[in-house]
């Protein structure tokens, strides 16, 4: 292998809890909820699937089904899909947009405990690294804020190309940007359908578990065993 492609959410980074997300948006707006109401509202948002990178919706409302399917193809669609889900939950005026803005903040994301060490080890071996993500916003500031940008050679983000995983073309763009052959490239992700699309291009594929940061201290280390 000469290159490794990584997914973002659930692979290298994990979003904060729904309750932390809601609390941060409330604080930013100068609003308060009673503790029990905060817990109940956070649970309603979790069930609605309103937090990008969090739990998927238990049910996508019929009026959002079309935009939900293509949400990662543009920033406009991504925002519409997730604010549409949050609006299924009664919230103070303006908070739906504040919640969406909050999830794009670097402080809303935490790298997995072994992410820096594994990326550093790959750099030390001369392995090219790319990030391939289905997303509707620019995640580069998250990597910079957490000190991981120095290990990444290219970012291929669905909304910038109007293509989403598992479409092999998105992985092909990453390989082309790195100047590597798909057959000598490993894709690492947590979604068997989306990230597994790299196999159609000839890439190797390795899956990690989408777990909270505290429950997956060394999930990325096996990647190094797959790189000679």
PDB file of N, CA and C in Angstrom, residues 132-200:
ATOM      1  N   UNK A 132     -11.690  11.309   2.825  1.00  0.00           N
ATOM      2  CA  UNK A 132     -12.812  11.248   1.888  1.00  0.00           C
ATOM      3  C   UNK A 132     -14.091  11.206   2.715  1.00  0.00           C
ATOM      4  N   UNK A 133     -14.906  12.247   2.617  1.00  0.00           N
ATOM      5  CA  UNK A 133     -16.051  12.355   3.510  1.00  0.00           C
ATOM      6  C   UNK A 133     -17.324  12.761   2.782  1.00  0.00           C
ATOM      7  N   UNK A 134     -18.419  12.128   3.160  1.00  0.00           N
ATOM      8  CA  UNK A 134     -19.749  12.607   2.795  1.00  0.00           C
ATOM      9  C   UNK A 134     -20.119  13.692   3.788  1.00  0.00           C
ATOM     10  N   UNK A 135     -20.176  14.923   3.333  1.00  0.00           N
ATOM     11  CA  UNK A 135     -20.333  16.051   4.251  1.00  0.00           C
ATOM     12  C   UNK A 135     -20.831  17.256   3.475  1.00  0.00           C
ATOM     13  N   UNK A 136     -21.389  18.227   4.198  1.00  0.00           N
ATOM     14  CA  UNK A 136     -21.916  19.415   3.539  1.00  0.00           C
ATOM     15  C   UNK A 136     -21.199  20.693   3.913  1.00  0.00           C
ATOM     16  N   UNK A 137     -20.031  20.593   4.522  1.00  0.00           N
ATOM     17  CA  UNK A 137     -19.284  21.779   4.957  1.00  0.00           C
ATOM     18  C   UNK A 137     -17.792  21.457   5.009  1.00  0.00           C
ATOM     19  N   UNK A 138     -16.986  22.512   5.138  1.00  0.00           N
ATOM     20  CA  UNK A 138     -15.535  22.355   5.083  1.00  0.00           C
ATOM     21  C   UNK A 138     -14.987  21.901   6.438  1.00  0.00           C
ATOM     22  N   UNK A 139     -14.516  20.666   6.501  1.00  0.00           N
ATOM     23  CA  UNK A 139     -14.009  20.110   7.759  1.00  0.00           C
ATOM     24  C   UNK A 139     -12.539  20.417   8.005  1.00  0.00           C
ATOM     25  N   UNK A 140     -11.868  21.074   7.078  1.00  0.00           N
ATOM     26  CA  UNK A 140     -10.440  21.349   7.243  1.00  0.00           C
ATOM     27  C   UNK A 140     -10.123  22.097   8.537  1.00  0.00           C
ATOM     28  N   UNK A 141     -10.949  23.097   8.932  1.00  0.00           N
ATOM     29  CA  UNK A 141     -10.660  23.788  10.195  1.00  0.00           C
ATOM     30  C   UNK A 141     -10.683  22.864  11.414  1.00  0.00           C
ATOM     31  N   UNK A 142     -11.469  21.793  11.365  1.00  0.00           N
ATOM     32  CA  UNK A 142     -11.489  20.841  12.479  1.00  0.00           C
ATOM     33  C   UNK A 142     -10.133  20.159  12.593  1.00  0.00           C
ATOM     34  N   UNK A 143      -9.583  19.726  11.461  1.00  0.00           N
ATOM     35  CA  UNK A 143      -8.275  19.083  11.472  1.00  0.00           C
ATOM     36  C   UNK A 143      -7.194  20.057  11.934  1.00  0.00           C
ATOM     37  N   UNK A 144      -7.258  21.312  11.459  1.00  0.00           N
ATOM     38  CA  UNK A 144      -6.251  22.294  11.856  1.00  0.00           C
ATOM     39  C   UNK A 144      -6.320  22.573  13.351  1.00  0.00           C
ATOM     40  N   UNK A 145      -7.531  22.737  13.866  1.00  0.00           N
ATOM     41  CA  UNK A 145      -7.685  23.072  15.285  1.00  0.00           C
ATOM     42  C   UNK A 145      -7.164  21.967  16.198  1.00  0.00           C
ATOM     43  N   UNK A 146      -7.255  20.730  15.748  1.00  0.00           N
ATOM     44  CA  UNK A 146      -6.815  19.598  16.569  1.00  0.00           C
ATOM     45  C   UNK A 146      -5.411  19.111  16.192  1.00  0.00           C
ATOM     46  N   UNK A 147      -4.725  19.852  15.332  1.00  0.00           N
ATOM     47  CA  UNK A 147      -3.343  19.536  15.004  1.00  0.00           C
ATOM     48  C   UNK A 147      -3.145  18.348  14.084  1.00  0.00           C
ATOM     49  N   UNK A 148      -4.179  17.928  13.356  1.00  0.00           N
ATOM     50  CA  UNK A 148      -4.049  16.759  12.487  1.00  0.00           C
ATOM     51  C   UNK A 148      -3.909  17.115  11.006  1.00  0.00           C
ATOM     52  N   UNK A 149      -4.111  18.371  10.669  1.00  0.00           N
ATOM     53  CA  UNK A 149      -4.035  18.784   9.263  1.00  0.00           C
ATOM     54  C   UNK A 149      -2.660  18.509   8.656  1.00  0.00           C
ATOM     55  N   UNK A 150      -1.617  18.569   9.446  1.00  0.00           N
ATOM     56  CA  UNK A 150      -0.248  18.378   8.937  1.00  0.00           C
ATOM     57  C   UNK A 150      -0.012  16.967   8.418  1.00  0.00           C
ATOM     58  N   UNK A 151      -0.889  16.041   8.785  1.00  0.00           N
ATOM     59  CA  UNK A 151      -0.721  14.659   8.345  1.00  0.00           C
ATOM     60  C   UNK A 151      -1.555  14.315   7.106  1.00  0.00           C
ATOM     61  N   UNK A 152      -2.388  15.251   6.655  1.00  0.00           N
ATOM     62  CA  UNK A 152      -3.315  14.973   5.563  1.00  0.00           C
ATOM     63  C   UNK A 152      -2.844  15.654   4.289  1.00  0.00           C
ATOM     64  N   UNK A 153      -2.739  14.862   3.223  1.00  0.00           N
ATOM     65  CA  UNK A 153      -2.243  15.390   1.950  1.00  0.00           C
ATOM     66  C   UNK A 153      -3.350  15.910   1.047  1.00  0.00           C
ATOM     67  N   UNK A 154      -4.567  15.390   1.192  1.00  0.00           N
ATOM     68  CA  UNK A 154      -5.675  15.880   0.376  1.00  0.00           C
ATOM     69  C   UNK A 154      -6.995  15.601   1.071  1.00  0.00           C
ATOM     70  N   UNK A 155      -7.968  16.466   0.796  1.00  0.00           N
ATOM     71  CA  UNK A 155      -9.338  16.289   1.290  1.00  0.00           C
ATOM     72  C   UNK A 155     -10.263  16.202   0.085  1.00  0.00           C
ATOM     73  N   UNK A 156     -11.094  15.182   0.050  1.00  0.00           N
ATOM     74  CA  UNK A 156     -12.086  15.044  -1.017  1.00  0.00           C
ATOM     75  C   UNK A 156     -13.447  14.966  -0.338  1.00  0.00           C
ATOM     76  N   UNK A 157     -14.200  16.050  -0.455  1.00  0.00           N
ATOM     77  CA  UNK A 157     -15.455  16.204   0.275  1.00  0.00           C
ATOM     78  C   UNK A 157     -16.627  16.189  -0.698  1.00  0.00           C
ATOM     79  N   UNK A 158     -17.635  15.429  -0.373  1.00  0.00           N
ATOM     80  CA  UNK A 158     -18.745  15.197  -1.302  1.00  0.00           C
ATOM     81  C   UNK A 158     -19.379  16.495  -1.790  1.00  0.00           C
ATOM     82  N   UNK A 159     -19.595  17.448  -0.889  1.00  0.00           N
ATOM     83  CA  UNK A 159     -20.319  18.656  -1.290  1.00  0.00           C
ATOM     84  C   UNK A 159     -19.514  19.503  -2.274  1.00  0.00           C
ATOM     85  N   UNK A 160     -18.187  19.345  -2.297  1.00  0.00           N
ATOM     86  CA  UNK A 160     -17.356  20.122  -3.218  1.00  0.00           C
ATOM     87  C   UNK A 160     -17.358  19.535  -4.621  1.00  0.00           C
ATOM     88  N   UNK A 161     -17.840  18.307  -4.746  1.00  0.00           N
ATOM     89  CA  UNK A 161     -17.832  17.635  -6.057  1.00  0.00           C
ATOM     90  C   UNK A 161     -19.216  17.188  -6.516  1.00  0.00           C
ATOM     91  N   UNK A 162     -20.221  17.309  -5.651  1.00  0.00           N
ATOM     92  CA  UNK A 162     -21.562  16.871  -6.019  1.00  0.00           C
ATOM     93  C   UNK A 162     -21.661  15.367  -6.185  1.00  0.00           C
ATOM     94  N   UNK A 163     -20.765  14.639  -5.545  1.00  0.00           N
ATOM     95  CA  UNK A 163     -20.725  13.161  -5.596  1.00  0.00           C
ATOM     96  C   UNK A 163     -20.599  12.660  -4.163  1.00  0.00           C
ATOM     97  N   UNK A 164     -21.314  11.627  -3.826  1.00  0.00           N
ATOM     98  CA  UNK A 164     -21.215  11.090  -2.465  1.00  0.00           C
ATOM     99  C   UNK A 164     -20.851   9.613  -2.504  1.00  0.00           C
ATOM    100  N   UNK A 165     -20.156   9.182  -1.459  1.00  0.00           N
ATOM    101  CA  UNK A 165     -19.896   7.757  -1.294  1.00  0.00           C
ATOM    102  C   UNK A 165     -21.233   7.032  -1.200  1.00  0.00           C
ATOM    103  N   UNK A 166     -21.345   5.842  -1.784  1.00  0.00           N
ATOM    104  CA  UNK A 166     -20.295   4.913  -2.242  1.00  0.00           C
ATOM    105  C   UNK A 166     -19.868   5.066  -3.705  1.00  0.00           C
ATOM    106  N   UNK A 167     -20.226   6.172  -4.358  1.00  0.00           N
ATOM    107  CA  UNK A 167     -19.832   6.362  -5.759  1.00  0.00           C
ATOM    108  C   UNK A 167     -18.310   6.237  -5.886  1.00  0.00           C
ATOM    109  N   UNK A 168     -17.813   5.304  -6.684  1.00  0.00           N
ATOM    110  CA  UNK A 168     -16.364   5.110  -6.813  1.00  0.00           C
ATOM    111  C   UNK A 168     -15.627   6.343  -7.304  1.00  0.00           C
ATOM    112  N   UNK A 169     -16.342   7.241  -7.981  1.00  0.00           N
ATOM    113  CA  UNK A 169     -15.676   8.425  -8.518  1.00  0.00           C
ATOM    114  C   UNK A 169     -15.069   9.289  -7.421  1.00  0.00           C
ATOM    115  N   UNK A 170     -15.707   9.320  -6.246  1.00  0.00           N
ATOM    116  CA  UNK A 170     -15.169  10.152  -5.171  1.00  0.00           C
ATOM    117  C   UNK A 170     -13.826   9.603  -4.681  1.00  0.00           C
ATOM    118  N   UNK A 171     -13.730   8.291  -4.570  1.00  0.00           N
ATOM    119  CA  UNK A 171     -12.459   7.676  -4.184  1.00  0.00           C
ATOM    120  C   UNK A 171     -11.422   7.849  -5.292  1.00  0.00           C
ATOM    121  N   UNK A 172     -11.889   7.809  -6.528  1.00  0.00           N
ATOM    122  CA  UNK A 172     -10.989   8.016  -7.658  1.00  0.00           C
ATOM    123  C   UNK A 172     -10.377   9.404  -7.649  1.00  0.00           C
ATOM    124  N   UNK A 173     -11.172  10.400  -7.263  1.00  0.00           N
ATOM    125  CA  UNK A 173     -10.644  11.759  -7.160  1.00  0.00           C
ATOM    126  C   UNK A 173      -9.545  11.843  -6.111  1.00  0.00           C
ATOM    127  N   UNK A 174      -9.725  11.127  -5.009  1.00  0.00           N
ATOM    128  CA  UNK A 174      -8.711  11.134  -3.953  1.00  0.00           C
ATOM    129  C   UNK A 174      -7.427  10.472  -4.429  1.00  0.00           C
ATOM    130  N   UNK A 175      -7.570   9.336  -5.093  1.00  0.00           N
ATOM    131  CA  UNK A 175      -6.373   8.647  -5.601  1.00  0.00           C
ATOM    132  C   UNK A 175      -5.636   9.514  -6.609  1.00  0.00           C
ATOM    133  N   UNK A 176      -6.388  10.171  -7.479  1.00  0.00           N
ATOM    134  CA  UNK A 176      -5.762  11.041  -8.476  1.00  0.00           C
ATOM    135  C   UNK A 176      -5.038  12.208  -7.808  1.00  0.00           C
ATOM    136  N   UNK A 177      -5.655  12.782  -6.782  1.00  0.00           N
ATOM    137  CA  UNK A 177      -5.027  13.905  -6.080  1.00  0.00           C
ATOM    138  C   UNK A 177      -3.730  13.492  -5.392  1.00  0.00           C
ATOM    139  N   UNK A 178      -3.686  12.234  -4.939  1.00  0.00           N
ATOM    140  CA  UNK A 178      -2.484  11.735  -4.280  1.00  0.00           C
ATOM    141  C   UNK A 178      -1.481  11.142  -5.257  1.00  0.00           C
ATOM    142  N   UNK A 179      -1.908  10.918  -6.502  1.00  0.00           N
ATOM    143  CA  UNK A 179      -1.029  10.314  -7.495  1.00  0.00           C
ATOM    144  C   UNK A 179      -0.737   8.859  -7.200  1.00  0.00           C
ATOM    145  N   UNK A 180      -1.751   8.123  -6.699  1.00  0.00           N
ATOM    146  CA  UNK A 180      -1.560   6.717  -6.331  1.00  0.00           C
ATOM    147  C   UNK A 180      -2.543   5.832  -7.098  1.00  0.00           C
ATOM    148  N   UNK A 181      -2.204   4.555  -7.179  1.00  0.00           N
ATOM    149  CA  UNK A 181      -3.081   3.590  -7.830  1.00  0.00           C
ATOM    150  C   UNK A 181      -4.101   3.065  -6.820  1.00  0.00           C
ATOM    151  N   UNK A 182      -5.366   2.934  -7.235  1.00  0.00           N
ATOM    152  CA  UNK A 182      -6.376   2.402  -6.310  1.00  0.00           C
ATOM    153  C   UNK A 182      -5.994   1.046  -5.726  1.00  0.00           C
ATOM    154  N   UNK A 183      -5.371   0.201  -6.536  1.00  0.00           N
ATOM    155  CA  UNK A 183      -5.002  -1.124  -6.070  1.00  0.00           C
ATOM    156  C   UNK A 183      -3.954  -1.114  -4.976  1.00  0.00           C
ATOM    157  N   UNK A 184      -3.303   0.026  -4.768  1.00  0.00           N
ATOM    158  CA  UNK A 184      -2.301   0.147  -3.706  1.00  0.00           C
ATOM    159  C   UNK A 184      -2.748   1.157  -2.647  1.00  0.00           C
ATOM    160  N   UNK A 185      -4.084   1.297  -2.533  1.00  0.00           N
ATOM    161  CA  UNK A 185      -4.674   2.267  -1.613  1.00  0.00           C
ATOM    162  C   UNK A 185      -5.655   1.559  -0.685  1.00  0.00           C
ATOM    163  N   UNK A 186      -5.644   1.931   0.583  1.00  0.00           N
ATOM    164  CA  UNK A 186      -6.551   1.373   1.578  1.00  0.00           C
ATOM    165  C   UNK A 186      -7.541   2.447   2.016  1.00  0.00           C
ATOM    166  N   UNK A 187      -8.823   2.106   2.008  1.00  0.00           N
ATOM    167  CA  UNK A 187      -9.859   3.003   2.516  1.00  0.00           C
ATOM    168  C   UNK A 187     -10.281   2.537   3.901  1.00  0.00           C
ATOM    169  N   UNK A 188     -10.280   3.456   4.868  1.00  0.00           N
ATOM    170  CA  UNK A 188     -10.645   3.140   6.248  1.00  0.00           C
ATOM    171  C   UNK A 188     -11.882   3.938   6.621  1.00  0.00           C
ATOM    172  N   UNK A 189     -12.933   3.246   7.036  1.00  0.00           N
ATOM    173  CA  UNK A 189     -14.160   3.933   7.401  1.00  0.00           C
ATOM    174  C   UNK A 189     -15.028   3.116   8.320  1.00  0.00           C
ATOM    175  N   UNK A 190     -16.140   3.709   8.724  1.00  0.00           N
ATOM    176  CA  UNK A 190     -17.044   3.035   9.659  1.00  0.00           C
ATOM    177  C   UNK A 190     -18.366   2.621   9.027  1.00  0.00           C
ATOM    178  N   UNK A 191     -18.581   2.981   7.769  1.00  0.00           N
ATOM    179  CA  UNK A 191     -19.855   2.697   7.086  1.00  0.00           C
ATOM    180  C   UNK A 191     -19.612   1.687   5.976  1.00  0.00           C
ATOM    181  N   UNK A 192     -20.126   0.498   6.158  1.00  0.00           N
ATOM    182  CA  UNK A 192     -19.849  -0.569   5.195  1.00  0.00           C
ATOM    183  C   UNK A 192     -20.409  -0.273   3.807  1.00  0.00           C
ATOM    184  N   UNK A 193     -21.523   0.408   3.746  1.00  0.00           N
ATOM    185  CA  UNK A 193     -22.073   0.733   2.431  1.00  0.00           C
ATOM    186  C   UNK A 193     -21.304   1.888   1.783  1.00  0.00           C
ATOM    187  N   UNK A 194     -21.211   3.009   2.478  1.00  0.00           N
ATOM    188  CA  UNK A 194     -20.583   4.195   1.897  1.00  0.00           C
ATOM    189  C   UNK A 194     -19.095   3.990   1.659  1.00  0.00           C
ATOM    190  N   UNK A 195     -18.366   3.609   2.692  1.00  0.00           N
ATOM    191  CA  UNK A 195     -16.921   3.454   2.571  1.00  0.00           C
ATOM    192  C   UNK A 195     -16.548   2.208   1.779  1.00  0.00           C
ATOM    193  N   UNK A 196     -17.430   1.211   1.824  1.00  0.00           N
ATOM    194  CA  UNK A 196     -17.186   0.001   1.052  1.00  0.00           C
ATOM    195  C   UNK A 196     -17.206   0.229  -0.440  1.00  0.00           C
ATOM    196  N   UNK A 197     -17.721   1.377  -0.888  1.00  0.00           N
ATOM    197  CA  UNK A 197     -17.734   1.689  -2.311  1.00  0.00           C
ATOM    198  C   UNK A 197     -16.352   1.773  -2.919  1.00  0.00           C
ATOM    199  N   UNK A 198     -15.336   1.979  -2.086  1.00  0.00           N
ATOM    200  CA  UNK A 198     -13.961   2.052  -2.596  1.00  0.00           C
ATOM    201  C   UNK A 198     -13.520   0.732  -3.213  1.00  0.00           C
ATOM    202  N   UNK A 199     -14.120  -0.364  -2.780  1.00  0.00           N
ATOM    203  CA  UNK A 199     -13.738  -1.673  -3.312  1.00  0.00           C
ATOM    204  C   UNK A 199     -14.034  -1.780  -4.798  1.00  0.00           C
ATOM    205  N   UNK A 200     -15.074  -1.089  -5.262  1.00  0.00           N
ATOM    206  CA  UNK A 200     -15.425  -1.126  -6.680  1.00  0.00           C
ATOM    207  C   UNK A 200     -14.334  -0.498  -7.540  1.00  0.00           C
TER     208      UNK A 200
END
